[in-house]
mmCIF file of C-alpha atoms and ligand atoms in Angstrom:
data_model
loop_
_atom_site.group_PDB
_atom_site.id
_atom_site.type_symbol
_atom_site.label_atom_id
_atom_site.label_comp_id
_atom_site.label_asym_id
_atom_site.label_seq_id
_atom_site.Cartn_x
_atom_site.Cartn_y
_atom_site.Cartn_z
ATOM 1 C CA MET L 1373 -67.509 36.108 -96.717
ATOM 2 C CA SER L 1374 -69.003 32.786 -96.442
ATOM 3 C CA LYS L 1375 -72.403 31.698 -95.916
ATOM 4 C CA PHE L 1376 -73.883 31.630 -92.574
ATOM 5 C CA THR L 1377 -72.082 27.985 -91.516
ATOM 6 C CA ARG L 1378 -73.786 25.956 -89.159
ATOM 7 C CA ARG L 1379 -70.860 26.241 -86.885
ATOM 8 C CA ASP L 1380 -71.650 30.022 -87.352
ATOM 9 C CA PHE L 1381 -75.146 29.466 -86.033
ATOM 10 C CA LEU L 1382 -73.773 27.195 -82.735
ATOM 11 C CA LYS L 1383 -71.576 29.759 -81.602
ATOM 12 C CA THR L 1384 -73.674 32.791 -81.955
ATOM 13 C CA GLY L 1385 -75.938 30.993 -80.076
ATOM 14 C CA VAL L 1386 -79.047 31.838 -82.233
ATOM 15 C CA GLY L 1387 -81.432 29.114 -81.402
ATOM 16 C CA VAL L 1388 -79.808 28.532 -77.784
ATOM 17 C CA GLY L 1389 -81.617 32.031 -76.328
ATOM 18 C CA ALA L 1390 -81.043 35.251 -77.707
ATOM 19 C CA ALA L 1391 -79.555 36.370 -74.102
ATOM 20 C CA ALA L 1392 -76.362 34.201 -74.793
ATOM 21 C CA PHE L 1393 -75.640 36.965 -77.990
ATOM 22 C CA VAL L 1394 -75.965 40.377 -76.245
ATOM 23 C CA PRO L 1395 -72.705 41.764 -75.706
ATOM 24 C CA VAL L 1396 -71.675 42.073 -71.539
ATOM 25 C CA GLY L 1397 -70.820 45.302 -70.308
ATOM 26 C CA LEU L 1398 -71.603 47.797 -73.315
ATOM 27 C CA GLY L 1399 -73.883 50.736 -72.776
ATOM 28 C CA ARG L 1400 -77.327 49.052 -74.106
ATOM 29 C CA ALA L 1401 -79.052 51.917 -73.631
ATOM 30 C CA ALA L 1402 -77.274 54.722 -75.847
ATOM 31 C CA ALA L 1403 -76.674 51.931 -78.666
ATOM 32 C CA LEU L 1404 -76.729 53.459 -82.177
ATOM 33 C CA THR L 1405 -79.177 52.446 -84.580
ATOM 34 C CA ALA L 1406 -79.067 50.581 -87.632
ATOM 35 C CA THR L 1407 -78.035 52.639 -90.354
ATOM 36 C CA ALA L 1408 -78.246 50.686 -93.649
ATOM 37 C CA GLY L 1409 -77.411 52.621 -96.027
ATOM 38 C CA ALA L 1410 -75.177 54.754 -94.760
ATOM 39 C CA ARG L 1411 -71.931 56.045 -96.709
ATOM 40 C CA PRO L 1412 -69.125 52.869 -95.762
ATOM 41 C CA ARG L 1413 -65.967 54.146 -93.395
ATOM 42 C CA VAL L 1414 -62.657 52.547 -93.962
ATOM 43 C CA VAL L 1415 -60.218 53.667 -90.854
ATOM 44 C CA SER L 1416 -56.229 52.557 -90.473
ATOM 45 C CA SER L 1417 -53.406 53.586 -88.947
ATOM 46 C CA GLY L 1418 -51.056 56.443 -90.224
ATOM 47 C CA ASN L 1419 -48.921 53.785 -92.445
ATOM 48 C CA GLY L 1420 -52.338 51.775 -93.585
ATOM 49 C CA ILE L 1421 -53.727 54.525 -96.552
ATOM 50 C CA ARG L 1422 -53.427 52.238 -98.982
ATOM 51 C CA ALA L 1423 -55.130 49.368 -97.134
ATOM 52 C CA THR L 1424 -58.187 52.301 -96.528
ATOM 53 C CA GLN L 1425 -57.867 52.402 -100.874
ATOM 54 C CA LYS L 1426 -58.466 48.732 -101.204
ATOM 55 C CA ALA L 1427 -60.438 48.320 -99.074
ATOM 56 C CA MET L 1428 -62.952 50.495 -99.835
ATOM 57 C CA GLU L 1429 -62.847 49.738 -103.591
ATOM 58 C CA ILE L 1430 -64.344 45.904 -102.253
ATOM 59 C CA LEU L 1431 -66.722 47.756 -100.095
ATOM 60 C CA LYS L 1432 -68.107 49.802 -103.513
ATOM 61 C CA ALA L 1433 -68.543 46.801 -105.787
ATOM 62 C CA GLY L 1434 -70.176 45.336 -103.350
ATOM 63 C CA GLY L 1435 -67.978 42.987 -100.434
ATOM 64 C CA ASP L 1436 -67.804 41.959 -96.686
ATOM 65 C CA PRO L 1437 -66.368 44.521 -95.029
ATOM 66 C CA LEU L 1438 -63.810 41.717 -93.385
ATOM 67 C CA ASP L 1439 -62.177 40.425 -97.109
ATOM 68 C CA ALA L 1440 -62.237 44.395 -97.072
ATOM 69 C CA VAL L 1441 -60.150 45.108 -94.349
ATOM 70 C CA ILE L 1442 -57.896 42.304 -95.050
ATOM 71 C CA ALA L 1443 -57.597 42.641 -98.726
ATOM 72 C CA GLY L 1444 -56.047 46.137 -97.307
ATOM 73 C CA VAL L 1445 -54.200 45.317 -94.484
ATOM 74 C CA ASN L 1446 -52.420 42.400 -96.560
ATOM 75 C CA ILE L 1447 -50.860 45.568 -98.636
ATOM 76 C CA VAL L 1448 -49.121 46.383 -95.866
ATOM 77 C CA GLU L 1449 -48.564 42.566 -94.298
ATOM 78 C CA ASP L 1450 -46.244 41.972 -97.853
ATOM 79 C CA ASP L 1451 -44.230 44.789 -98.299
ATOM 80 C CA PRO L 1452 -41.003 44.933 -97.155
ATOM 81 C CA ASP L 1453 -40.607 48.149 -96.494
ATOM 82 C CA ASP L 1454 -42.740 48.020 -93.674
ATOM 83 C CA MET L 1455 -40.959 47.119 -90.694
ATOM 84 C CA SER L 1456 -43.553 46.856 -88.666
ATOM 85 C CA VAL L 1457 -46.370 44.347 -90.252
ATOM 86 C CA GLY L 1458 -45.626 40.786 -92.125
ATOM 87 C CA TYR L 1459 -42.603 40.945 -94.633
ATOM 88 C CA GLY L 1460 -39.641 42.707 -93.357
ATOM 89 C CA GLY L 1461 -40.803 43.516 -89.895
ATOM 90 C CA LEU L 1462 -38.172 43.988 -87.221
ATOM 91 C CA PRO L 1463 -37.402 40.233 -85.989
ATOM 92 C CA ASN L 1464 -37.558 39.166 -81.908
ATOM 93 C CA GLU L 1465 -34.099 39.466 -80.047
ATOM 94 C CA ASP L 1466 -32.842 36.431 -81.052
ATOM 95 C CA GLY L 1467 -33.452 37.967 -85.281
ATOM 96 C CA VAL L 1468 -36.459 35.319 -85.742
ATOM 97 C CA VAL L 1469 -39.711 37.572 -87.518
ATOM 98 C CA GLU L 1470 -42.595 36.517 -85.121
ATOM 99 C CA LEU L 1471 -46.189 38.336 -86.047
ATOM 100 C CA ASP L 1472 -49.776 38.643 -84.333
ATOM 101 C CA SER L 1473 -53.360 38.829 -85.417
ATOM 102 C CA SER L 1474 -56.517 39.528 -84.544
ATOM 103 C CA VAL L 1475 -59.751 39.626 -87.168
ATOM 104 C CA MET L 1476 -63.289 40.358 -85.492
ATOM 105 C CA TYR L 1477 -66.269 40.314 -87.794
ATOM 106 C CA GLY L 1478 -69.445 42.533 -86.424
ATOM 107 C CA PRO L 1479 -72.020 40.399 -87.745
ATOM 108 C CA THR L 1480 -71.626 37.370 -86.092
ATOM 109 C CA HIS L 1481 -69.361 38.725 -83.173
ATOM 110 C CA THR L 1482 -66.938 35.841 -83.687
ATOM 111 C CA ALA L 1483 -63.085 37.020 -83.931
ATOM 112 C CA GLY L 1484 -59.887 34.498 -84.403
ATOM 113 C CA ALA L 1485 -56.791 35.694 -83.248
ATOM 114 C CA VAL L 1486 -52.672 34.692 -83.730
ATOM 115 C CA ALA L 1487 -49.854 35.028 -81.554
ATOM 116 C CA ALA L 1488 -46.547 34.210 -81.653
ATOM 117 C CA LEU L 1489 -46.534 32.758 -85.422
ATOM 118 C CA ARG L 1490 -43.616 32.534 -87.301
ATOM 119 C CA ASN L 1491 -42.593 32.266 -91.038
ATOM 120 C CA ILE L 1492 -46.163 32.729 -92.514
ATOM 121 C CA LYS L 1493 -45.989 36.715 -93.674
ATOM 122 C CA ASN L 1494 -49.913 37.185 -93.935
ATOM 123 C CA PRO L 1495 -51.525 36.334 -90.267
ATOM 124 C CA SER L 1496 -54.241 38.500 -90.539
ATOM 125 C CA LYS L 1497 -55.867 35.241 -93.035
ATOM 126 C CA VAL L 1498 -54.420 32.771 -90.761
ATOM 127 C CA ALA L 1499 -56.175 34.676 -87.824
ATOM 128 C CA ARG L 1500 -59.643 34.504 -90.004
ATOM 129 C CA LEU L 1501 -59.166 31.130 -90.144
ATOM 130 C CA VAL L 1502 -59.113 30.604 -86.795
ATOM 131 C CA MET L 1503 -62.226 32.266 -86.487
ATOM 132 C CA GLU L 1504 -64.133 30.292 -89.743
ATOM 133 C CA ARG L 1505 -62.604 26.744 -89.002
ATOM 134 C CA THR L 1506 -62.122 26.506 -85.140
ATOM 135 C CA ASP L 1507 -63.790 26.664 -81.890
ATOM 136 C CA HIS L 1508 -61.154 28.706 -81.174
ATOM 137 C CA VAL L 1509 -60.490 32.576 -80.878
ATOM 138 C CA LEU L 1510 -56.415 32.608 -80.423
ATOM 139 C CA LEU L 1511 -53.620 30.162 -81.446
ATOM 140 C CA VAL L 1512 -50.325 30.840 -80.586
ATOM 141 C CA GLY L 1513 -46.709 29.799 -81.212
ATOM 142 C CA GLU L 1514 -45.888 26.149 -83.191
ATOM 143 C CA GLY L 1515 -49.992 25.604 -82.914
ATOM 144 C CA ALA L 1516 -50.152 28.510 -84.473
ATOM 145 C CA LEU L 1517 -47.475 27.547 -87.055
ATOM 146 C CA LYS L 1518 -49.100 23.674 -87.670
ATOM 147 C CA PHE L 1519 -52.393 25.239 -88.568
ATOM 148 C CA ALA L 1520 -51.551 27.554 -90.973
ATOM 149 C CA ARG L 1521 -49.784 24.593 -92.567
ATOM 150 C CA ALA L 1522 -52.646 22.589 -92.312
ATOM 151 C CA HIS L 1523 -54.803 25.506 -94.093
ATOM 152 C CA GLY L 1524 -51.975 25.620 -96.987
ATOM 153 C CA PHE L 1525 -50.023 28.368 -95.678
ATOM 154 C CA LYS L 1526 -46.791 28.824 -98.082
ATOM 155 C CA GLU L 1527 -43.744 29.581 -95.123
ATOM 156 C CA GLU L 1528 -41.204 32.015 -95.830
ATOM 157 C CA ASP L 1529 -38.058 33.887 -93.798
ATOM 158 C CA LEU L 1530 -39.924 37.573 -93.572
ATOM 159 C CA LEU L 1531 -36.417 38.714 -92.450
ATOM 160 C CA THR L 1532 -35.650 41.101 -94.856
ATOM 161 C CA GLU L 1533 -31.758 42.046 -95.480
ATOM 162 C CA GLN L 1534 -33.089 45.528 -93.624
ATOM 163 C CA SER L 1535 -34.537 44.112 -91.091
ATOM 164 C CA ARG L 1536 -31.660 41.597 -90.444
ATOM 165 C CA GLU L 1537 -29.074 44.892 -90.881
ATOM 166 C CA ALA L 1538 -31.301 46.966 -88.388
ATOM 167 C CA TRP L 1539 -31.647 43.838 -85.621
ATOM 168 C CA LEU L 1540 -27.714 43.782 -85.596
ATOM 169 C CA ARG L 1541 -26.343 47.267 -85.361
ATOM 170 C CA TRP L 1542 -29.384 46.690 -82.242
ATOM 171 C CA LYS L 1543 -27.749 43.013 -81.285
ATOM 172 C CA GLU L 1544 -24.253 45.269 -81.551
ATOM 173 C CA THR L 1545 -25.074 48.296 -79.415
ATOM 174 C CA MET L 1546 -26.448 46.729 -76.655
ATOM 175 C CA SER L 1547 -23.740 46.430 -74.421
ATOM 176 C CA ASP L 1548 -19.898 48.016 -74.225
ATOM 177 C CA VAL L 1549 -18.931 44.310 -72.216
ATOM 178 C CA ASP L 1550 -20.192 41.131 -74.511
ATOM 179 C CA ASN L 1551 -18.283 39.716 -77.641
ATOM 180 C CA TRP L 1552 -20.427 41.590 -80.543
ATOM 181 C CA PHE L 1553 -17.740 45.334 -81.893
ATOM 182 C CA PRO L 1554 -19.745 47.922 -82.150
ATOM 183 C CA PRO L 1555 -21.784 48.780 -85.077
ATOM 184 C CA LYS L 1556 -19.625 50.004 -88.519
ATOM 185 C CA THR L 1557 -22.945 52.834 -89.387
ATOM 186 C CA GLU L 1558 -20.862 55.206 -91.496
ATOM 187 C CA GLY L 1559 -21.903 54.973 -94.637
ATOM 188 C CA LEU L 1560 -25.814 54.850 -93.863
ATOM 189 C CA PRO L 1561 -28.396 57.427 -94.206
ATOM 190 C CA ALA L 1562 -29.706 58.452 -91.287
ATOM 191 C CA GLU L 1563 -32.581 55.629 -90.931
ATOM 192 C CA MET L 1564 -30.468 53.014 -91.530
ATOM 193 C CA ARG L 1565 -27.976 54.038 -89.048
ATOM 194 C CA SER L 1566 -30.995 53.861 -85.646
ATOM 195 C CA VAL L 1567 -31.509 50.939 -83.495
ATOM 196 C CA MET L 1568 -34.530 52.089 -81.549
ATOM 197 C CA GLN L 1569 -37.018 50.013 -80.988
ATOM 198 C CA THR L 1570 -40.568 50.213 -82.108
ATOM 199 C CA HIS L 1571 -44.307 49.404 -81.864
ATOM 200 C CA GLY L 1572 -45.798 49.688 -85.157
ATOM 201 C CA THR L 1573 -48.214 48.167 -86.417
ATOM 202 C CA ILE L 1574 -51.300 48.288 -88.619
ATOM 203 C CA ASN L 1575 -55.163 48.285 -88.218
ATOM 204 C CA CYS L 1576 -57.977 49.005 -89.994
ATOM 205 C CA ILE L 1577 -61.690 49.109 -88.867
ATOM 206 C CA ALA L 1578 -64.731 48.972 -91.415
ATOM 207 C CA LEU L 1579 -68.890 49.797 -92.047
ATOM 208 C CA ASP L 1580 -70.431 48.570 -94.781
ATOM 209 C CA GLY L 1581 -73.104 50.500 -96.340
ATOM 210 C CA SER L 1582 -75.753 47.840 -94.817
ATOM 211 C CA GLY L 1583 -73.994 48.690 -91.541
ATOM 212 C CA ARG L 1584 -71.589 45.799 -91.620
ATOM 213 C CA LEU L 1585 -68.834 46.212 -88.991
ATOM 214 C CA ALA L 1586 -65.300 44.783 -89.285
ATOM 215 C CA GLY L 1587 -61.928 45.126 -88.173
ATOM 216 C CA VAL L 1588 -58.336 43.224 -88.140
ATOM 217 C CA THR L 1589 -55.034 44.235 -86.682
ATOM 218 C CA THR L 1590 -51.667 43.194 -87.547
ATOM 219 C CA THR L 1591 -48.140 43.116 -86.349
ATOM 220 C CA SER L 1592 -44.301 41.763 -86.264
ATOM 221 C CA GLY L 1593 -44.857 43.286 -82.707
ATOM 222 C CA LEU L 1594 -42.104 45.587 -80.455
ATOM 223 C CA SER L 1595 -38.996 44.793 -82.256
ATOM 224 C CA TRP L 1596 -35.950 42.911 -80.361
ATOM 225 C CA LYS L 1597 -38.521 41.822 -78.445
ATOM 226 C CA LEU L 1598 -38.073 38.710 -76.199
ATOM 227 C CA ALA L 1599 -38.827 34.891 -77.995
ATOM 228 C CA GLY L 1600 -43.323 34.801 -77.191
ATOM 229 C CA ARG L 1601 -43.456 37.936 -76.217
ATOM 230 C CA VAL L 1602 -47.457 38.570 -77.485
ATOM 231 C CA GLY L 1603 -48.635 42.191 -77.717
ATOM 232 C CA ASP L 1604 -52.467 43.553 -78.240
ATOM 233 C CA SER L 1605 -52.768 43.461 -81.878
ATOM 234 C CA PRO L 1606 -54.317 40.014 -81.580
ATOM 235 C CA ILE L 1607 -56.066 39.978 -77.792
ATOM 236 C CA ILE L 1608 -59.781 41.234 -78.316
ATOM 237 C CA GLY L 1609 -60.318 44.256 -76.629
ATOM 238 C CA ALA L 1610 -57.219 45.318 -76.239
ATOM 239 C CA GLY L 1611 -56.266 45.817 -80.282
ATOM 240 C CA LEU L 1612 -59.026 45.151 -81.544
ATOM 241 C CA TYR L 1613 -63.127 45.202 -80.759
ATOM 242 C CA VAL L 1614 -65.952 45.279 -82.672
ATOM 243 C CA ASP L 1615 -69.330 45.514 -81.381
ATOM 244 C CA ASN L 1616 -72.077 45.577 -84.616
ATOM 245 C CA GLU L 1617 -74.193 47.755 -82.787
ATOM 246 C CA ILE L 1618 -72.373 50.105 -81.411
ATOM 247 C CA GLY L 1619 -69.098 50.251 -83.170
ATOM 248 C CA ALA L 1620 -65.103 49.007 -83.848
ATOM 249 C CA ALA L 1621 -61.799 50.268 -82.133
ATOM 250 C CA GLY L 1622 -58.282 49.325 -82.673
ATOM 251 C CA SER L 1623 -54.453 50.826 -81.746
ATOM 252 C CA THR L 1624 -51.192 50.773 -82.735
ATOM 253 C CA GLY L 1625 -48.527 51.256 -79.692
ATOM 254 C CA ARG L 1626 -46.814 50.415 -77.145
ATOM 255 C CA GLY L 1627 -48.917 47.110 -76.396
ATOM 256 C CA GLU L 1628 -48.270 46.441 -72.898
ATOM 257 C CA ALA L 1629 -49.577 49.369 -71.528
ATOM 258 C CA ASN L 1630 -53.011 48.760 -73.793
ATOM 259 C CA LEU L 1631 -53.077 44.772 -72.234
ATOM 260 C CA GLN L 1632 -53.454 46.326 -68.662
ATOM 261 C CA THR L 1633 -55.935 48.303 -70.096
ATOM 262 C CA CYS L 1634 -58.447 46.679 -72.725
ATOM 263 C CA ALA L 1635 -58.872 49.763 -74.356
ATOM 264 C CA SER L 1636 -60.512 48.475 -77.784
ATOM 265 C CA PHE L 1637 -63.347 47.551 -75.818
ATOM 266 C CA ARG L 1638 -63.749 50.570 -73.364
ATOM 267 C CA ILE L 1639 -64.013 52.336 -76.526
ATOM 268 C CA VAL L 1640 -66.766 50.467 -78.180
ATOM 269 C CA ASP L 1641 -67.851 50.477 -74.644
ATOM 270 C CA ALA L 1642 -67.807 54.815 -74.464
ATOM 271 C CA MET L 1643 -69.074 55.020 -78.221
ATOM 272 C CA GLY L 1644 -72.255 52.782 -76.769
ATOM 273 C CA ARG L 1645 -72.217 55.526 -73.915
ATOM 274 C CA GLY L 1646 -72.554 58.127 -76.551
ATOM 275 C CA LEU L 1647 -68.734 59.205 -76.472
ATOM 276 C CA SER L 1648 -67.829 60.546 -80.395
ATOM 277 C CA PRO L 1649 -65.070 58.145 -81.874
ATOM 278 C CA GLU L 1650 -62.318 60.594 -80.945
ATOM 279 C CA GLN L 1651 -63.813 60.864 -77.236
ATOM 280 C CA ALA L 1652 -63.434 58.230 -76.983
ATOM 281 C CA CYS L 1653 -60.327 57.547 -78.440
ATOM 282 C CA LEU L 1654 -59.241 60.743 -75.772
ATOM 283 C CA GLU L 1655 -60.766 58.643 -72.874
ATOM 284 C CA ALA L 1656 -58.759 55.418 -73.500
ATOM 285 C CA CYS L 1657 -55.775 57.797 -73.664
ATOM 286 C CA LYS L 1658 -56.555 59.402 -70.574
ATOM 287 C CA ALA L 1659 -57.170 56.303 -68.645
ATOM 288 C CA VAL L 1660 -53.874 54.890 -69.627
ATOM 289 C CA ALA L 1661 -51.907 58.138 -68.864
ATOM 290 C CA ALA L 1662 -52.759 57.991 -65.099
ATOM 291 C CA LYS L 1663 -52.273 53.897 -65.309
ATOM 292 C CA THR L 1664 -49.113 54.648 -66.171
ATOM 293 C CA LYS L 1665 -48.180 57.504 -63.715
ATOM 294 C CA LEU L 1666 -47.980 53.897 -61.782
ATOM 295 C CA ILE L 1667 -45.011 53.329 -62.861
ATOM 296 C CA PRO L 1668 -42.297 55.946 -62.768
ATOM 297 C CA ARG L 1669 -39.332 54.321 -65.602
ATOM 298 C CA LEU L 1670 -42.428 54.622 -68.116
ATOM 299 C CA CYS L 1671 -43.220 58.588 -67.658
ATOM 300 C CA ASP L 1672 -41.479 61.907 -68.231
ATOM 301 C CA VAL L 1673 -40.591 64.143 -65.292
ATOM 302 C CA GLN L 1674 -43.816 65.492 -65.721
ATOM 303 C CA GLY L 1675 -45.210 62.064 -65.539
ATOM 304 C CA ARG L 1676 -46.119 61.859 -68.455
ATOM 305 C CA PRO L 1677 -46.239 58.554 -71.035
ATOM 306 C CA LYS L 1678 -42.955 57.972 -72.763
ATOM 307 C CA PHE L 1679 -44.285 55.874 -75.181
ATOM 308 C CA GLY L 1680 -46.584 56.291 -77.858
ATOM 309 C CA LEU L 1681 -50.330 54.458 -78.069
ATOM 310 C CA ASP L 1682 -52.641 55.664 -80.885
ATOM 311 C CA PHE L 1683 -56.053 54.469 -80.543
ATOM 312 C CA TYR L 1684 -58.511 54.601 -83.618
ATOM 313 C CA ALA L 1685 -62.398 54.480 -83.319
ATOM 314 C CA LEU L 1686 -65.709 54.242 -86.286
ATOM 315 C CA ASN L 1687 -69.080 53.910 -84.913
ATOM 316 C CA LYS L 1688 -72.532 52.729 -86.509
ATOM 317 C CA LYS L 1689 -73.612 55.863 -88.074
ATOM 318 C CA GLY L 1690 -70.059 56.512 -90.032
ATOM 319 C CA GLU L 1691 -68.513 58.510 -87.545
ATOM 320 C CA PHE L 1692 -64.882 58.180 -87.081
ATOM 321 C CA GLY L 1693 -62.011 59.671 -84.795
ATOM 322 C CA ALA L 1694 -58.477 58.766 -83.510
ATOM 323 C CA GLY L 1695 -56.861 59.870 -80.294
ATOM 324 C CA GLY L 1696 -52.888 59.091 -78.920
ATOM 325 C CA PHE L 1697 -51.271 61.087 -75.897
ATOM 326 C CA TYR L 1698 -48.650 63.476 -78.281
ATOM 327 C CA GLN L 1699 -49.838 66.244 -80.994
ATOM 328 C CA GLY L 1700 -48.741 64.218 -84.472
ATOM 329 C CA GLY L 1701 -50.190 61.625 -84.939
ATOM 330 C CA ARG L 1702 -52.223 60.903 -88.433
ATOM 331 C CA TYR L 1703 -54.256 58.233 -88.956
ATOM 332 C CA ALA L 1704 -55.957 57.073 -92.662
ATOM 333 C CA VAL L 1705 -59.867 57.397 -93.072
ATOM 334 C CA HIS L 1706 -61.852 56.452 -96.153
ATOM 335 C CA ASP L 1707 -64.780 58.204 -96.275
ATOM 336 C CA GLY L 1708 -66.564 57.359 -99.382
ATOM 337 C CA VAL L 1709 -65.631 59.964 -101.434
ATOM 338 C CA ASP L 1710 -61.811 60.954 -100.186
ATOM 339 C CA ASN L 1711 -59.013 58.830 -98.673
ATOM 340 C CA LYS L 1712 -56.593 60.984 -96.996
ATOM 341 C CA LEU L 1713 -54.518 61.196 -93.452
ATOM 342 C CA ARG L 1714 -55.985 63.283 -90.989
ATOM 343 C CA ASP L 1715 -54.452 64.650 -87.916
ATOM 344 C CA VAL L 1716 -54.843 62.000 -84.770
ATOM 345 C CA ALA L 1717 -56.208 63.945 -81.448
ATOM 346 C CA TYR L 1718 -54.342 64.290 -78.643
ATOM 347 C CA LEU L 1719 -53.770 65.190 -75.092
ATOM 348 C CA PHE L 1720 -49.829 66.702 -74.851
ATOM 349 C CA LYS L 1721 -49.335 69.291 -76.970
ATOM 350 C CA ASN L 1722 -45.416 68.042 -76.920
ATOM 351 C CA PRO L 1723 -43.720 66.180 -74.453
ATOM 352 C CA GLY L 1724 -42.332 68.723 -71.978
ATOM 353 C CA ASP L 1725 -45.595 71.868 -73.546
ATOM 354 C CA GLY L 1726 -46.437 72.669 -69.603
ATOM 355 C CA ARG L 1727 -49.938 72.281 -71.329
HETATM 356 N N1 LIG I 3193 -48.835 47.463 -80.992
HETATM 357 C C1 LIG I 3193 -47.958 46.418 -81.075
HETATM 358 C C2 LIG I 3193 -47.836 45.530 -80.290
HETATM 359 O O1 LIG I 3193 -47.001 45.860 -79.638
HETATM 360 O O2 LIG I 3193 -46.986 44.241 -79.883
#
C-alpha cells in the first residue's frame, strides 16, 4: 500500500474535524475493539480458494490487506475457465464482456469502483486506481475505459471461445420465431450445453495482524444482461462494504436483489450492533427474502426467492461467516492455519422442503 498521501489526508477529513470521518448509521455502541496482533484472516466466495491462499501469503509476508485481496482475485480474473469473472466471463446480450468491480480500504475508509468496463482483464486494479488516484468513487463505461487507458492498461478481447460458444447457444435458444436456428448441442459435454443465466462473482475480504481490513468484489455480472447493466458488485454498501472499526462484508449472486437492500452495509451495521458475522449475513438474507415476496415472478410456490444470493462477512476480531437462502453453498476461508471451503449457513434446507 502506498504511503498516506496529501489526497488521502484531504479525503479522510483528518485536520478538518474528526466528525467528518465517522460513518453515519453504524452501531457505534457495540463497535469492536482494535485487534492488533490478531491472527490474519481471508474470506472469499466458493470460487476463491486460490484467492484466499494467495492473499494469506501476502499478509503473512507483512503485506497490506488491499494488496492481498486484489492479488488473490486477480488469479480468478485472469482464469479463462472461471466464466463469471474477468477474462472469459460470460458476455452481455450483444456478446460483449462488461466487468464490474469495487474495492474498499478500511484504514482510510475510502473506496473505488468501475462498472460496465470493457476490454480490461483486471477491473479490480482499475477500481483501486479510482480510489487512490482520483477524487471519485465510481467510474462507468467509456469513462472507466478511458481512465484505465490513461493508466497504461492493455486492452484485449475478453471473450474466450468457451464464453462465445455459450453466448451463441443462448442466442440461438431465445426464440422460435427469429432467424437463428436452435443450437447444435450433440457431442457437447453437459456443462457446455447449458444456456442458464449466471450471476457468478468473486468477493474477497481480509483482516491483517494489525487489525487493518480491506475488500474487493469483481465480476462479469449477470450473463446475457442488457448492455450497460450494472449489478451490486461495484456499488459500495451493496456488493462490498468495509468499516475498519467493525468488519467487512461482500456478496455474490443476484445483484438486483442486493441493490434494493444494500446488504453489505446492513451486515457491517449488524456486526456493529453485536451480531456474529453469520447471524448478520442471515439477517440480510431474511431482509432480502421478505422484500422478494413483493415480487411474485421471483418467488417459488412457497414464496421463497427463486434465485441465489450469498453474503460473506468478517469482523474486527477475526470471526467470519457466510449466509445464503438455500443449503449447499460453500465459501473459502484462510484462518491463518488452514485454507479450506466451509458451508454457507442458510435459511431454507432446500427449495421446496417445507422448512
Ligand atoms: N452479483 C453480481 C451481479 O449481479 O452482477
